[in-house]
Short mmCIF file of C-alpha atoms in Angstrom, two decimals:
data_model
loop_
_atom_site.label_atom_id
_atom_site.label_comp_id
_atom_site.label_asym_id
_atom_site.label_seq_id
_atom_site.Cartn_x
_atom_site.Cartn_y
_atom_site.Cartn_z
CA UNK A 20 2.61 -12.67 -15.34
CA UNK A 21 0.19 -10.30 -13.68
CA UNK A 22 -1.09 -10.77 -10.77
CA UNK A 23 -4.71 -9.22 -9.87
CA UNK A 24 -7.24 -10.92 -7.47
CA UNK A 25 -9.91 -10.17 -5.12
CA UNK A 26 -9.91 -8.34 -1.48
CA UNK A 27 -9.80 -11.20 1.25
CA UNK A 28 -8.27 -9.16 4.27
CA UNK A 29 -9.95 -5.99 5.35
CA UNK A 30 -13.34 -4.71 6.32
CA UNK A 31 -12.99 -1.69 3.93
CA UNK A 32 -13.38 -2.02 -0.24
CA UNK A 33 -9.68 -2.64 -1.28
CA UNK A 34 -10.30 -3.48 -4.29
CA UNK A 35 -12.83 -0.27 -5.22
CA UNK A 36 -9.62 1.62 -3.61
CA UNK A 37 -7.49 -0.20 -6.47
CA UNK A 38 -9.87 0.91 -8.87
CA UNK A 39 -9.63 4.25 -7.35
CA UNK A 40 -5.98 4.90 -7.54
CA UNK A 41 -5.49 3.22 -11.06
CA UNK A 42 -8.01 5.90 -12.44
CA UNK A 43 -5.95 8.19 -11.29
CA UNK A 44 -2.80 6.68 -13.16
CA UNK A 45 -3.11 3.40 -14.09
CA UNK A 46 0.33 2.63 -15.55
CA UNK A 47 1.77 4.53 -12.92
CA UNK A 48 0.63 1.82 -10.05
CA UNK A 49 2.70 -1.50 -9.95
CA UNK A 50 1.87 -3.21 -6.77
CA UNK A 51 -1.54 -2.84 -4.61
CA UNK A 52 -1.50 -4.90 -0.72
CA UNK A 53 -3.96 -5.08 1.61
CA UNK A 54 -2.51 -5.38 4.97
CA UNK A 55 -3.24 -5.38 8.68
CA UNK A 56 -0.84 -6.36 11.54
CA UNK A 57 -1.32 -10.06 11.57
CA UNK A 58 -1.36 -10.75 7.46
CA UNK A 59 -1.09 -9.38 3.79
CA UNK A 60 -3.02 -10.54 0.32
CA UNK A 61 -1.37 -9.36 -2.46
CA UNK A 62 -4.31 -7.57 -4.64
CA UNK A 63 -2.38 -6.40 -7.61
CA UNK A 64 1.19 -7.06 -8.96
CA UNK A 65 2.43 -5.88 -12.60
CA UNK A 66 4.82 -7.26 -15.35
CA UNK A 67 7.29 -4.64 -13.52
CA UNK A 68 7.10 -5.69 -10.06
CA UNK A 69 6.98 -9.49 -10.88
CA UNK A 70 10.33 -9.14 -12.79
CA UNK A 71 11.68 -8.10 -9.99
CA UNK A 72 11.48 -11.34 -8.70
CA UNK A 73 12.06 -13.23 -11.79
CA UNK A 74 8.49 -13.68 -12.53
CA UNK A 75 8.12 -15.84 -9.31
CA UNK A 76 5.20 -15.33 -7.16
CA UNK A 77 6.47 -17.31 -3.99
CA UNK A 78 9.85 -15.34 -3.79
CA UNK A 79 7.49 -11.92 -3.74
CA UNK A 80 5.53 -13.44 -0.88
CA UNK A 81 8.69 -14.14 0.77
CA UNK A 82 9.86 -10.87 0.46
CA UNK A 83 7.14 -9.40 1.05
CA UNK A 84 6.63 -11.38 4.03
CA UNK A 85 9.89 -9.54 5.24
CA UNK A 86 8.17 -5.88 4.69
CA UNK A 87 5.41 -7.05 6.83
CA UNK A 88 7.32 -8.05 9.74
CA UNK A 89 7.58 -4.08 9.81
CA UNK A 90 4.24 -2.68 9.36
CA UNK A 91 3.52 -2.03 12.92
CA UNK A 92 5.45 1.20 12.45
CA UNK A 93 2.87 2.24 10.53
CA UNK A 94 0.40 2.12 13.25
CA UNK A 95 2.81 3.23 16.17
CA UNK A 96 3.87 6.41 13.51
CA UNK A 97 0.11 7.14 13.51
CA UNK A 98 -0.18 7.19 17.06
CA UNK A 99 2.71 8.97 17.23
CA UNK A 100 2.60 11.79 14.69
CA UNK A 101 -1.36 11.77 16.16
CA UNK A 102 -0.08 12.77 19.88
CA UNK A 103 2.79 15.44 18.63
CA UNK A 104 0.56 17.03 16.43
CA UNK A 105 -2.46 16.48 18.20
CA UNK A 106 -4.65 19.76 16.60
CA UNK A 107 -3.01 18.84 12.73
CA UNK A 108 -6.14 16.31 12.55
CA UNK A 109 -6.20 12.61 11.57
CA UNK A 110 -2.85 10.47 10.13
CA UNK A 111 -4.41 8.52 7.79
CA UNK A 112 -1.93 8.16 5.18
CA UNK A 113 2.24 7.71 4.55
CA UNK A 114 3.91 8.68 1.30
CA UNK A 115 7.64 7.75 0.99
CA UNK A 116 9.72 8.88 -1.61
CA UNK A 117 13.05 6.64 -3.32
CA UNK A 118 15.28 7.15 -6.31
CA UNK A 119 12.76 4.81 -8.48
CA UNK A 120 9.26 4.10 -6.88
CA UNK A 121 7.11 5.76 -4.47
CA UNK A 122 5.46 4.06 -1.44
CA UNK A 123 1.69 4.72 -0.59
CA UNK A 124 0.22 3.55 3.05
CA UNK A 125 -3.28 4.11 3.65
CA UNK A 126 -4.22 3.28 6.71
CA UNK A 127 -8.38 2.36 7.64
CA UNK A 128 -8.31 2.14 11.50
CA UNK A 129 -5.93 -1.06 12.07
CA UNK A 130 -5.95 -2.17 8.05
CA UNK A 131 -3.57 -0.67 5.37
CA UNK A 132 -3.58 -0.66 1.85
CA UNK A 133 0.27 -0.66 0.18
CA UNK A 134 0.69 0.84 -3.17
CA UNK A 135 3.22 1.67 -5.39
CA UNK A 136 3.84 3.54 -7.78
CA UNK A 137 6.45 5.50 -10.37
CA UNK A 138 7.75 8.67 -8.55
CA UNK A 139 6.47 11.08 -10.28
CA UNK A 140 3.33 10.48 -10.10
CA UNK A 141 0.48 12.50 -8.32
CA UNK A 142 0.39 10.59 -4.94
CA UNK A 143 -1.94 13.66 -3.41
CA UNK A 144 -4.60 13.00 -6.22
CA UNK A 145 -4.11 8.91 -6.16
CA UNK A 146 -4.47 9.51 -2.01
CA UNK A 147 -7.58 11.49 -2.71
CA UNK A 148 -9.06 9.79 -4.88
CA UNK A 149 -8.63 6.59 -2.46
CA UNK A 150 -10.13 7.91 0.41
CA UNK A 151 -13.23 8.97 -1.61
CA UNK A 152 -13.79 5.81 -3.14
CA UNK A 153 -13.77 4.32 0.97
CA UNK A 154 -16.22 6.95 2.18
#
């Protein structure tokens, strides 16, 4: 079972962003969440990421509702990395990197967008191509 419905959440297009960064590599993104402190809507979830949780859509939320209870570090590393590196410019994304998947933040003032994706992919050009589609 796929999952795949529309942005409720944020201000900006999420789901033009989707459409963005499955362009780029579209069996290469398994998950897409729109996210801002408060709340999460799950915009995108493939065979792959719903067999990790045996197909069942309430025991993703649930752990997914444990990964949220963390993204205010996203926010506060923004702030962060913005005041240490204050002439480096803008933090508007975070990629991290693990043995099988790769996690995508893009962050749209106080609003995220979650992606992930297989670890080799191009997470520069999927990034890019992101934050064109939202200007």
């Amino acid at each position: 079972m796929v999952v795949s419905e529309s942005s409720t959440l944020v201000d900006f297009d999420a789901e033009a962003a989707l459409s963005a960064a499955r362009e780029v590599s579209d069996d290469a993104v398994h998950l897409c969440v729109e996210y801002t402190p408060e709340e999460f809507h799950t915009l995108y979830a493939d065979e792959l990421t719903m067999s990790l949780y045996g197909g069942d859509r309430d025991e993703m939320d649930d752990h997914f509702e444990q990964v949220h209870s963390y993204v205010h570090v996203d926010f506060t590393e923004r702030d962060l990395f913005g005041d240490v590196f204050r002439s480096a410019g803008e933090v508007r994304s975070f990629v991290t990197y693990m043995d099988y998947v790769t996690l995508v933040r893009i962050l749209v003032g106080q609003q995220g967008l979650f992606l992930t994706t297989d670890p080799d992919t191009d997470v520069t050009a999927v990034v890019d191509a992101v934050e064109t589609r939202l200007d």
